[in-house]
mmCIF file of C-alpha atoms in Angstrom:
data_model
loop_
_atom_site.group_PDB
_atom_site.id
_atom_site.type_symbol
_atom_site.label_atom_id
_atom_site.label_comp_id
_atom_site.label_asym_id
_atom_site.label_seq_id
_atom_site.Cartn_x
_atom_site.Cartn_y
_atom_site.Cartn_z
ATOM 1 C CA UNK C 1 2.723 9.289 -8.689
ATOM 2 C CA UNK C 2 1.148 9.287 -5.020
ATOM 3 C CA UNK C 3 2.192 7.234 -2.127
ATOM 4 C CA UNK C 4 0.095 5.739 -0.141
ATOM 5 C CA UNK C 5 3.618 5.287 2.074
ATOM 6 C CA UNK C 6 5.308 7.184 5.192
ATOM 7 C CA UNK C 7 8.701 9.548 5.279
ATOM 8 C CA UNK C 8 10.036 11.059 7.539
ATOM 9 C CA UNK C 9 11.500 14.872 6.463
ATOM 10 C CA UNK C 10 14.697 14.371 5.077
ATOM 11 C CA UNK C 11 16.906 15.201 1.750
ATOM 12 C CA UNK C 12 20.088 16.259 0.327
ATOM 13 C CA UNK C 13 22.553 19.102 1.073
ATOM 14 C CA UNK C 14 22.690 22.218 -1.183
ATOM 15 C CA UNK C 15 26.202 23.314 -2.633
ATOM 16 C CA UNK C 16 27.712 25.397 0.235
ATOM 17 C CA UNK C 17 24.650 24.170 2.702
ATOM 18 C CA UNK C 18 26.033 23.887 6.151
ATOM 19 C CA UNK C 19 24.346 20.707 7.085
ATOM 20 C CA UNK C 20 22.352 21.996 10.304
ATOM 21 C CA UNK C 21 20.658 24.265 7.455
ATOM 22 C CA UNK C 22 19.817 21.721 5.396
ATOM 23 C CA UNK C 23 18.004 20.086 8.205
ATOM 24 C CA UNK C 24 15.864 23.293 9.429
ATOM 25 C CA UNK C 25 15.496 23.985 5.620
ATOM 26 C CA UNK C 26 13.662 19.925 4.613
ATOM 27 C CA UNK C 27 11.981 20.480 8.385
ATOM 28 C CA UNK C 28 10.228 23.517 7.121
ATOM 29 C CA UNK C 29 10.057 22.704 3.277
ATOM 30 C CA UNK C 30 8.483 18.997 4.617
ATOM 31 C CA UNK C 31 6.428 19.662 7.048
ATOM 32 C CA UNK C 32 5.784 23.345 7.192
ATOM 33 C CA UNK C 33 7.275 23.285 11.071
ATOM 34 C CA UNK C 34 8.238 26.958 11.968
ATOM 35 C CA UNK C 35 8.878 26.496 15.770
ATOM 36 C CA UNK C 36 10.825 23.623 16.970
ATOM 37 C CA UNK C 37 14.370 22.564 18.287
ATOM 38 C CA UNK C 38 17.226 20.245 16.569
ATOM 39 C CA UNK C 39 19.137 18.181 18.655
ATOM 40 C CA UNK C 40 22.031 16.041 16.542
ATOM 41 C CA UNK C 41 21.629 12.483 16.822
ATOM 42 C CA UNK C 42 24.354 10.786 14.487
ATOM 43 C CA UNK C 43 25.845 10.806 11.219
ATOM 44 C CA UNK C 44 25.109 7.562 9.168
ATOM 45 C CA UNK C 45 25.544 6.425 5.673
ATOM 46 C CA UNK C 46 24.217 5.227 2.681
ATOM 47 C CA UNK C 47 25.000 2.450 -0.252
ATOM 48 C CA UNK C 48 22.582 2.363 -2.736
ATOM 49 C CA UNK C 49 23.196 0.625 -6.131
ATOM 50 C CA UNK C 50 20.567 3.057 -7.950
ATOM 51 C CA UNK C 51 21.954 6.605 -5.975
ATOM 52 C CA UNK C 52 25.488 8.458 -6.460
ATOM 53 C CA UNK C 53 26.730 5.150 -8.990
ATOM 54 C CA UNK C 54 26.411 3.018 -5.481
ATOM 55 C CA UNK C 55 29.069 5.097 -3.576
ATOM 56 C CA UNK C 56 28.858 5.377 0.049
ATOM 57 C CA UNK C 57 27.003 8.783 0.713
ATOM 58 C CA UNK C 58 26.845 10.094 4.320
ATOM 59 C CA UNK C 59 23.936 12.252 6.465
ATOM 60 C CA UNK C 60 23.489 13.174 9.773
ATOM 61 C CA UNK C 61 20.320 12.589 11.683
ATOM 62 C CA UNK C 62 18.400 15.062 13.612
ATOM 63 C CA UNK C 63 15.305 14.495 16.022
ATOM 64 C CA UNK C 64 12.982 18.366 15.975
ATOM 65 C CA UNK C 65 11.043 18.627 18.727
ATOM 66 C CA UNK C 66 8.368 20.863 16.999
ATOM 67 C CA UNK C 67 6.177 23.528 18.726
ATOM 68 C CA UNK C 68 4.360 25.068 15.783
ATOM 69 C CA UNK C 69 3.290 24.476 12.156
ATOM 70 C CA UNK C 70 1.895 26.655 9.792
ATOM 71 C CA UNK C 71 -1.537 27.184 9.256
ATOM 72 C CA UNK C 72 -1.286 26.013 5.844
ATOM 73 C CA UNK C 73 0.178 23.074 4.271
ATOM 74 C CA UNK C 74 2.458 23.768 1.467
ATOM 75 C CA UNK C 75 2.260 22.191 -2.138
ATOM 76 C CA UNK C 76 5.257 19.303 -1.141
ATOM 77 C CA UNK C 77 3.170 18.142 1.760
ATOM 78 C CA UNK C 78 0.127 16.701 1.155
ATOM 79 C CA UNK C 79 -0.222 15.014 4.977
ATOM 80 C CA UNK C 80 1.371 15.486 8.267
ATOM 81 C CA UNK C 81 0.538 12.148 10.446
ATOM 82 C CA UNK C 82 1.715 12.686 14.538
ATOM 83 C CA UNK C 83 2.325 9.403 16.301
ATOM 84 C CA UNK C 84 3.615 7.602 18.991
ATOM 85 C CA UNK C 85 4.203 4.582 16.863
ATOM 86 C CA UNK C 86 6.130 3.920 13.406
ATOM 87 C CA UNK C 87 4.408 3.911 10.164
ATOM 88 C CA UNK C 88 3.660 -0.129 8.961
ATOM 89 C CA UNK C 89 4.485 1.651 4.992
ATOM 90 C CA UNK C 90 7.525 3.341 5.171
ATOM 91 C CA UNK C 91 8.592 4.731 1.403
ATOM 92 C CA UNK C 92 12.354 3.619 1.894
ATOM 93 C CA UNK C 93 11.625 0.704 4.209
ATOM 94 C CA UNK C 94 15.804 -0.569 4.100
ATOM 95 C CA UNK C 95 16.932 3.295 5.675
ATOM 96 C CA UNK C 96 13.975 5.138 7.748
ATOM 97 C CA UNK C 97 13.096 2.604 10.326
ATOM 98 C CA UNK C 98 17.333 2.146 11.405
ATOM 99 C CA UNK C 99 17.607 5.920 11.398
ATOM 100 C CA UNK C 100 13.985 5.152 14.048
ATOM 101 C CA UNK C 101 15.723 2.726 15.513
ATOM 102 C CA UNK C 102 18.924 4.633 15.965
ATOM 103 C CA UNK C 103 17.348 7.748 17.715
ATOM 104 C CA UNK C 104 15.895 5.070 19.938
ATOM 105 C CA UNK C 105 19.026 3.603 20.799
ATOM 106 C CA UNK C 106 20.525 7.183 21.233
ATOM 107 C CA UNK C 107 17.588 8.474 23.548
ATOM 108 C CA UNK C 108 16.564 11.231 21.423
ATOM 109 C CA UNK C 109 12.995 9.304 21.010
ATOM 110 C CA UNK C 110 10.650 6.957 23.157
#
């Protein structure tokens, strides 16, 4: 199926992950950043009727400041958009634009 909507990197831990590794791992794996920094924002969570039988699941949000990218795109990405606005199509338009929002609020983004 292709989007024609907007994500921003993100996804779920790995058994034994530390969390800080998932984040540099979906960075990379997302949008083929290999230079950047992670500064913890917050941790938030999640109640979805359709994920985890509608249990509360909990994440913590990073903002990468992101010097370089690979040359190449990898299969998983088929676009990289850079912005200084929010995307008007967001693919999970109840979660992404709070977690926007929240970095806002926190200072980690303009």
């Amino acid at each position: 199926m292709k989007r024609d909507t907007y994500e921003v990197p993100g996804g779920h831990r790995e058994e034994g992950e530390a969390i800080i590794d998932t984040a540099k791992r979906e960075l990379y794996e997302e949008t083929g950043a290999i230079a950047y920094t992670l500064k913890p924002v917050c941790v938030y969570s999640v109640t979805a009727p359709d994920n985890f039988d509608g249990e509360e699941t909990f994440g913590m949000l990073y903002c990468a400041d992101i010097q370089a990218f690979e040359p190449e795109l990898h299969s998983e990405i088929e676009w990289i958009v850079i912005t200084d606005r929010p995307a008007d199509r967001w693919t999970y338009p109840l979660i992404q634009p709070k977690l926007i929002d929240e970095a806002k609020r926190r200072g980690c983004i303009e």
